[in-house]
Amino acid sequence: MNALWRIVKFLLPLVVSLMLMLAIWYAFLNAFPQVGPRVGKSPGDVWNYLVTGPGADTARQAILSDLRITLRDAAVGFGGGMAAALAVAALFVTLPTVEQSLMPVAMLLRSVPLVALTPIIVLVFGRGILGVTALAGIVVFFPALVMIITGLRSASRQAMELVAVYGGSRWTRLRMVAAPAALPSVFAAARVSVPGALIGALLGEWLGSGTGLGAGLIRAIPTFQYNKLWASIVLVTIVSVLLYAIVGVLENLVLARFGPAA
């Protein structure tokens, strides 16, 4: 019952936010009539393009085909970025000297605009899935790294000292005390990283591979396919919210299992 209540409290603001986004969408189009109706499409126009209008099946299949490529790229980038962030965070917390040496370099790399990094990534990894997922992984890695390090350092000092008294090594203290204490931070990093992975995949597809929804969005603008453009944006937004919600539900189930003090 506790887990169910946590999930309801988590999902309710998301539902309210989606309704608010729809209201803002309508209000924006009404406030700026010069945007539409050729360029600015309403939710009804998107629904007609994807579901009820003539040629909706073909249009929907084309967008979903591109979306599957983007989701694959984002999933690989998300998994790689989170795994790298977990490993590096554990290394930094266990060996502070390594953190002092490498963290400034990591923050310096993070300050470089992704658009500037993309040509280098394409040259190193190629224009295929490796290049796109590398960019998505970079977007995920840096915010997750900072949040996970903060979570690992939030562990009880008394518990860490108790394990040390009984002969536990640094890695034992990390595994038995710091890792469970960092669960909320790990899930928070995952929630933030899911939309970030999608954005990184879209950017990589636009500037690198030329496939997927990122490339489709860019091709839709010069060819005046504004129905496709808006429909693609709506689907990416919905998928981002759904993935965010899935991670949040898993987070609430796990933290409820370990108790409110987890």
XYZ file of C-alpha atoms in Angstrom:
262
model
C 0.000 0.000 0.000
C 2.890 2.314 0.804
C 4.442 1.671 -2.625
C 1.110 2.270 -4.378
C 0.647 5.573 -2.589
C 4.184 6.656 -3.520
C 3.519 5.811 -7.175
C 0.234 7.750 -7.209
C 1.924 10.795 -5.671
C 4.646 10.564 -8.306
C 2.358 10.111 -11.321
C -0.281 12.704 -10.425
C 1.992 15.734 -11.045
C 3.013 14.243 -14.394
C -0.625 13.981 -15.493
C -1.267 17.556 -14.363
C 1.853 18.712 -16.241
C 0.665 17.057 -19.473
C -2.713 18.768 -19.176
C -0.967 22.069 -18.507
C 1.213 21.575 -21.584
C -1.892 21.085 -23.722
C -3.413 24.278 -22.317
C -0.188 26.221 -22.977
C -0.072 24.800 -26.517
C -3.579 26.063 -27.310
C -2.911 29.386 -25.560
C 0.309 29.898 -27.538
C -1.381 29.331 -30.894
C -4.217 31.683 -29.942
C -1.844 34.350 -28.624
C 0.337 34.261 -31.747
C -1.990 33.708 -34.718
C 0.830 34.634 -37.110
C 2.428 31.247 -36.308
C -0.447 29.251 -37.756
C -2.258 27.569 -39.260
C 0.353 26.642 -41.854
C 3.280 26.468 -39.439
C 1.645 26.125 -36.015
C -0.326 22.906 -35.648
C -2.830 22.274 -32.878
C -3.271 19.010 -30.947
C -6.276 18.327 -33.171
C -4.130 18.712 -36.290
C -1.563 16.277 -34.901
C -4.286 13.760 -34.012
C -5.765 14.064 -37.496
C -2.323 13.602 -39.088
C -1.456 10.512 -37.058
C -4.807 8.817 -36.469
C -7.908 9.939 -38.327
C -6.813 11.827 -41.437
C -6.216 10.485 -44.943
C -2.851 8.791 -45.157
C -2.600 8.610 -41.364
C -1.431 4.992 -41.426
C 1.461 5.774 -43.766
C 2.456 8.905 -41.829
C 2.278 7.102 -38.494
C 4.339 4.159 -39.713
C 7.024 6.467 -41.108
C 7.365 8.386 -37.832
C 7.255 5.243 -35.689
C 9.947 3.647 -37.844
C 12.219 6.640 -37.227
C 11.254 6.651 -33.546
C 12.331 3.019 -33.129
C 15.810 3.925 -34.407
C 16.008 6.877 -32.022
C 14.848 4.788 -29.060
C 17.468 2.144 -29.853
C 20.193 4.787 -30.027
C 18.983 6.478 -26.839
C 18.711 3.163 -24.950
C 22.284 2.152 -25.780
C 23.569 5.622 -24.933
C 21.601 5.678 -21.680
C 22.890 2.271 -20.598
C 26.480 3.087 -21.470
C 26.373 6.530 -19.895
C 24.808 5.309 -16.641
C 27.193 2.343 -16.368
C 30.188 4.617 -16.932
C 28.868 7.149 -14.400
C 28.387 4.428 -11.764
C 31.893 3.026 -12.310
C 33.627 6.413 -12.313
C 31.640 7.640 -9.298
C 32.651 4.534 -7.328
C 36.286 5.089 -8.336
C 36.212 8.774 -7.366
C 34.594 8.133 -3.982
C 36.955 5.280 -3.170
C 40.101 7.069 -4.390
C 39.762 10.810 -3.689
C 43.166 11.515 -5.252
C 41.910 10.252 -8.598
C 38.846 12.484 -8.299
C 40.954 15.549 -7.551
C 43.009 14.862 -10.662
C 40.261 13.933 -13.129
C 37.097 15.753 -12.009
C 38.300 19.180 -13.286
C 39.028 17.559 -16.657
C 35.533 16.027 -16.718
C 33.898 19.363 -15.900
C 35.994 21.085 -18.567
C 34.858 18.556 -21.168
C 31.254 19.022 -20.026
C 31.482 22.747 -20.733
C 32.259 22.126 -24.417
C 29.056 22.536 -26.513
C 27.718 19.271 -27.878
C 27.493 20.730 -31.382
C 31.241 21.351 -31.269
C 31.920 17.816 -30.013
C 29.797 16.118 -32.659
C 32.283 16.347 -35.587
C 35.040 14.878 -33.392
C 32.767 12.066 -32.215
C 31.756 11.314 -35.802
C 35.419 11.156 -36.865
C 36.289 8.817 -33.988
C 33.225 6.547 -33.914
C 31.826 6.967 -37.425
C 28.390 8.055 -38.615
C 26.556 4.909 -37.507
C 25.047 3.793 -34.237
C 28.348 4.094 -32.355
C 28.644 7.809 -33.018
C 25.028 8.530 -32.082
C 25.103 6.442 -28.907
C 28.434 7.967 -27.877
C 26.853 11.419 -28.014
C 23.805 10.216 -26.076
C 26.096 8.601 -23.520
C 28.033 11.847 -23.031
C 24.797 13.728 -22.355
C 23.878 11.113 -19.734
C 27.308 10.659 -18.157
C 28.184 14.027 -16.650
C 24.954 14.909 -14.778
C 24.626 11.305 -13.574
C 28.231 11.303 -12.354
C 27.745 14.366 -10.144
C 24.451 13.111 -8.687
C 25.755 9.601 -7.974
C 28.895 10.922 -6.290
C 26.703 13.095 -4.056
C 24.561 10.065 -3.206
C 27.538 7.851 -2.391
C 28.906 10.501 -0.048
C 25.581 10.802 1.777
C 26.147 7.438 3.493
C 26.183 7.395 7.288
C 29.680 8.048 8.591
C 28.986 5.866 11.630
C 28.013 2.927 9.421
C 31.112 3.390 7.278
C 33.322 3.464 10.383
C 31.599 0.358 11.784
C 32.441 -1.651 8.655
C 36.008 -0.332 8.784
C 36.351 -1.411 12.449
C 35.395 -4.964 11.463
C 38.117 -4.984 8.818
C 36.093 -3.965 5.788
C 38.049 -2.473 2.878
C 37.134 0.687 0.989
C 35.302 -1.378 -1.612
C 33.438 -3.302 1.090
C 32.276 -0.042 2.689
C 31.232 1.203 -0.716
C 29.265 -1.960 -1.498
C 27.610 -2.486 1.889
C 26.932 1.085 3.025
C 27.454 3.744 0.369
C 25.751 1.963 -2.541
C 22.410 1.369 -0.727
C 22.466 4.943 0.594
C 22.978 6.241 -2.958
C 19.904 4.502 -4.419
C 17.723 7.650 -4.402
C 20.471 9.605 -6.166
C 20.994 6.825 -8.728
C 17.295 6.766 -9.587
C 17.165 10.568 -9.693
C 20.102 10.508 -12.112
C 18.306 7.902 -14.228
C 15.127 9.996 -14.349
C 17.048 13.076 -15.462
C 19.127 11.081 -17.932
C 16.250 9.451 -19.824
C 15.155 12.675 -21.594
C 18.816 13.633 -21.929
C 19.595 10.400 -23.761
C 16.778 11.082 -26.219
C 18.046 14.619 -26.828
C 21.575 13.335 -27.366
C 20.342 10.666 -29.780
C 18.291 13.221 -31.732
C 21.284 15.557 -31.963
C 23.560 12.731 -33.047
C 21.111 11.616 -35.730
C 20.748 15.164 -36.977
C 24.466 15.973 -37.169
C 25.919 12.484 -37.556
C 24.069 9.453 -38.821
C 21.312 11.088 -40.894
C 18.853 8.424 -39.720
C 16.152 8.253 -37.081
C 13.766 10.886 -35.850
C 16.494 13.514 -35.430
C 17.246 13.473 -39.148
C 13.517 13.306 -39.950
C 12.846 16.465 -37.944
C 15.485 18.412 -39.824
C 14.315 17.158 -43.205
C 10.731 18.163 -42.396
C 11.554 21.867 -41.975
C 12.900 22.799 -45.458
C 10.240 20.651 -47.131
C 7.438 22.414 -45.192
C 6.170 19.161 -43.636
C 4.963 20.935 -40.514
C 2.378 18.282 -39.692
C 5.163 15.708 -39.544
C 7.367 18.087 -37.563
C 4.779 18.735 -34.863
C 3.703 15.087 -34.737
C 7.312 13.984 -34.268
C 7.854 16.511 -31.474
C 4.676 15.384 -29.726
C 5.663 11.701 -29.930
C 9.168 12.397 -28.583
C 7.679 14.394 -25.719
C 5.174 11.661 -24.864
C 7.856 8.973 -25.005
C 10.147 11.070 -22.771
C 7.391 11.501 -20.197
C 6.498 7.790 -20.319
C 10.113 6.696 -19.847
C 10.529 9.214 -17.038
C 7.378 7.812 -15.421
C 8.579 4.201 -15.790
C 11.872 5.011 -14.074
C 9.986 6.890 -11.369
C 7.642 3.966 -10.733
C 10.603 1.578 -10.471
C 12.275 4.024 -8.098
C 9.251 4.142 -5.808
C 8.902 0.360 -5.814
C 12.566 -0.172 -4.928
C 12.725 2.533 -2.282
C 9.477 1.314 -0.730
C 11.030 -2.153 -0.544
C 14.037 -0.820 1.336
C 11.955 1.439 3.568
C 11.430 5.201 3.751
C 14.927 5.742 5.161
C 16.614 4.217 2.102
